[in-house]
């Protein structure tokens, strides 16, 4: 009277994990998304320009003149 033991846990899927099939991408030009993509490109360009402006502002203090002045001060201290 030995009945084969089967596990139901492998056959059941957790209710919290559900796979939702994604719609297939349509081929062709979808005119309804074109304005949004154009706006996204403009926003990305503006963000890039803002980042560069901040970097330039932050690195202004690291100019060659200040570096040369700093090295000159160190070299005069050693001589004196």
PDB file of C-alpha atoms in Angstrom:
ATOM      1  CA  UNK A   1       0.000   0.000   0.000  1.00  0.00           C
ATOM      2  CA  UNK A   2       2.748   2.346  -0.786  1.00  0.00           C
ATOM      3  CA  UNK A   3       1.307   5.317  -2.677  1.00  0.00           C
ATOM      4  CA  UNK A   4       3.832   7.455  -4.598  1.00  0.00           C
ATOM      5  CA  UNK A   5       4.529  10.742  -2.848  1.00  0.00           C
ATOM      6  CA  UNK A   6       4.234  13.808  -5.045  1.00  0.00           C
ATOM      7  CA  UNK A   7       4.972  17.369  -4.078  1.00  0.00           C
ATOM      8  CA  UNK A   8       2.342  19.938  -4.928  1.00  0.00           C
ATOM      9  CA  UNK A   9       4.635  22.873  -4.133  1.00  0.00           C
ATOM     10  CA  UNK A  10       6.484  22.581  -7.430  1.00  0.00           C
ATOM     11  CA  UNK A  11       3.259  22.598  -9.409  1.00  0.00           C
ATOM     12  CA  UNK A  12       1.754  25.605  -7.638  1.00  0.00           C
ATOM     13  CA  UNK A  13       2.857  29.131  -8.286  1.00  0.00           C
ATOM     14  CA  UNK A  14       2.896  31.790  -5.604  1.00  0.00           C
ATOM     15  CA  UNK A  15      -0.048  34.179  -6.019  1.00  0.00           C
ATOM     16  CA  UNK A  16       2.223  37.199  -5.449  1.00  0.00           C
ATOM     17  CA  UNK A  17       4.338  36.362  -8.511  1.00  0.00           C
ATOM     18  CA  UNK A  18       2.309  36.623 -11.685  1.00  0.00           C
ATOM     19  CA  UNK A  19       3.656  37.013 -15.161  1.00  0.00           C
ATOM     20  CA  UNK A  20       1.818  39.496 -17.350  1.00  0.00           C
ATOM     21  CA  UNK A  21       2.490  39.063 -21.065  1.00  0.00           C
ATOM     22  CA  UNK A  22       3.846  42.173 -22.718  1.00  0.00           C
ATOM     23  CA  UNK A  23       2.171  43.350 -25.909  1.00  0.00           C
ATOM     24  CA  UNK A  24       4.172  42.769 -29.045  1.00  0.00           C
ATOM     25  CA  UNK A  25       5.857  45.922 -30.348  1.00  0.00           C
ATOM     26  CA  UNK A  26       4.186  47.320 -33.400  1.00  0.00           C
ATOM     27  CA  UNK A  27       6.267  48.036 -36.421  1.00  0.00           C
ATOM     28  CA  UNK A  28       5.907  51.306 -38.177  1.00  0.00           C
ATOM     29  CA  UNK A  29       5.848  54.912 -37.136  1.00  0.00           C
ATOM     30  CA  UNK A  30       3.536  55.688 -34.249  1.00  0.00           C
ATOM     31  CA  UNK A  31       2.735  59.409 -34.577  1.00  0.00           C
ATOM     32  CA  UNK A  32       1.213  59.633 -31.077  1.00  0.00           C
ATOM     33  CA  UNK A  33       4.617  59.142 -29.389  1.00  0.00           C
ATOM     34  CA  UNK A  34       6.647  61.444 -31.649  1.00  0.00           C
ATOM     35  CA  UNK A  35       5.987  64.668 -29.654  1.00  0.00           C
ATOM     36  CA  UNK A  36       6.927  62.947 -26.394  1.00  0.00           C
ATOM     37  CA  UNK A  37      10.161  61.623 -27.855  1.00  0.00           C
ATOM     38  CA  UNK A  38      11.014  65.096 -29.138  1.00  0.00           C
ATOM     39  CA  UNK A  39      10.355  66.571 -25.684  1.00  0.00           C
ATOM     40  CA  UNK A  40      12.472  63.846 -24.090  1.00  0.00           C
ATOM     41  CA  UNK A  41      15.367  64.708 -26.398  1.00  0.00           C
ATOM     42  CA  UNK A  42      15.090  68.385 -25.470  1.00  0.00           C
ATOM     43  CA  UNK A  43      14.964  67.576 -21.748  1.00  0.00           C
ATOM     44  CA  UNK A  44      17.991  65.287 -22.031  1.00  0.00           C
ATOM     45  CA  UNK A  45      19.935  68.009 -23.847  1.00  0.00           C
ATOM     46  CA  UNK A  46      18.963  70.593 -21.217  1.00  0.00           C
ATOM     47  CA  UNK A  47      20.052  68.255 -18.417  1.00  0.00           C
ATOM     48  CA  UNK A  48      23.395  67.665 -20.126  1.00  0.00           C
ATOM     49  CA  UNK A  49      23.966  71.408 -20.522  1.00  0.00           C
ATOM     50  CA  UNK A  50      23.055  72.019 -16.874  1.00  0.00           C
ATOM     51  CA  UNK A  51      25.527  69.352 -15.748  1.00  0.00           C
ATOM     52  CA  UNK A  52      28.280  70.913 -17.841  1.00  0.00           C
ATOM     53  CA  UNK A  53      27.514  74.377 -16.461  1.00  0.00           C
ATOM     54  CA  UNK A  54      27.764  73.074 -12.903  1.00  0.00           C
ATOM     55  CA  UNK A  55      31.037  71.287 -13.658  1.00  0.00           C
ATOM     56  CA  UNK A  56      32.508  74.416 -15.231  1.00  0.00           C
ATOM     57  CA  UNK A  57      31.406  76.488 -12.238  1.00  0.00           C
ATOM     58  CA  UNK A  58      32.876  73.985  -9.780  1.00  0.00           C
ATOM     59  CA  UNK A  59      36.165  73.608 -11.647  1.00  0.00           C
ATOM     60  CA  UNK A  60      36.762  77.340 -12.102  1.00  0.00           C
ATOM     61  CA  UNK A  61      38.718  77.313  -8.854  1.00  0.00           C
ATOM     62  CA  UNK A  62      41.055  74.668 -10.249  1.00  0.00           C
ATOM     63  CA  UNK A  63      42.519  76.919 -12.927  1.00  0.00           C
ATOM     64  CA  UNK A  64      46.176  76.906 -13.979  1.00  0.00           C
ATOM     65  CA  UNK A  65      46.819  80.358 -12.556  1.00  0.00           C
ATOM     66  CA  UNK A  66      45.851  79.282  -9.065  1.00  0.00           C
ATOM     67  CA  UNK A  67      47.909  76.118  -9.444  1.00  0.00           C
ATOM     68  CA  UNK A  68      50.969  78.125 -10.534  1.00  0.00           C
ATOM     69  CA  UNK A  69      50.475  80.604  -7.677  1.00  0.00           C
ATOM     70  CA  UNK A  70      50.244  77.729  -5.231  1.00  0.00           C
ATOM     71  CA  UNK A  71      53.423  76.134  -6.557  1.00  0.00           C
ATOM     72  CA  UNK A  72      55.210  79.494  -6.461  1.00  0.00           C
ATOM     73  CA  UNK A  73      54.248  79.953  -2.825  1.00  0.00           C
ATOM     74  CA  UNK A  74      55.562  76.508  -1.951  1.00  0.00           C
ATOM     75  CA  UNK A  75      58.814  77.069  -3.818  1.00  0.00           C
ATOM     76  CA  UNK A  76      59.468  80.433  -2.110  1.00  0.00           C
ATOM     77  CA  UNK A  77      58.876  78.861   1.292  1.00  0.00           C
ATOM     78  CA  UNK A  78      61.580  76.279   0.650  1.00  0.00           C
ATOM     79  CA  UNK A  79      64.118  78.882  -0.387  1.00  0.00           C
ATOM     80  CA  UNK A  80      63.581  81.140   2.610  1.00  0.00           C
TER      81      UNK A  80
END
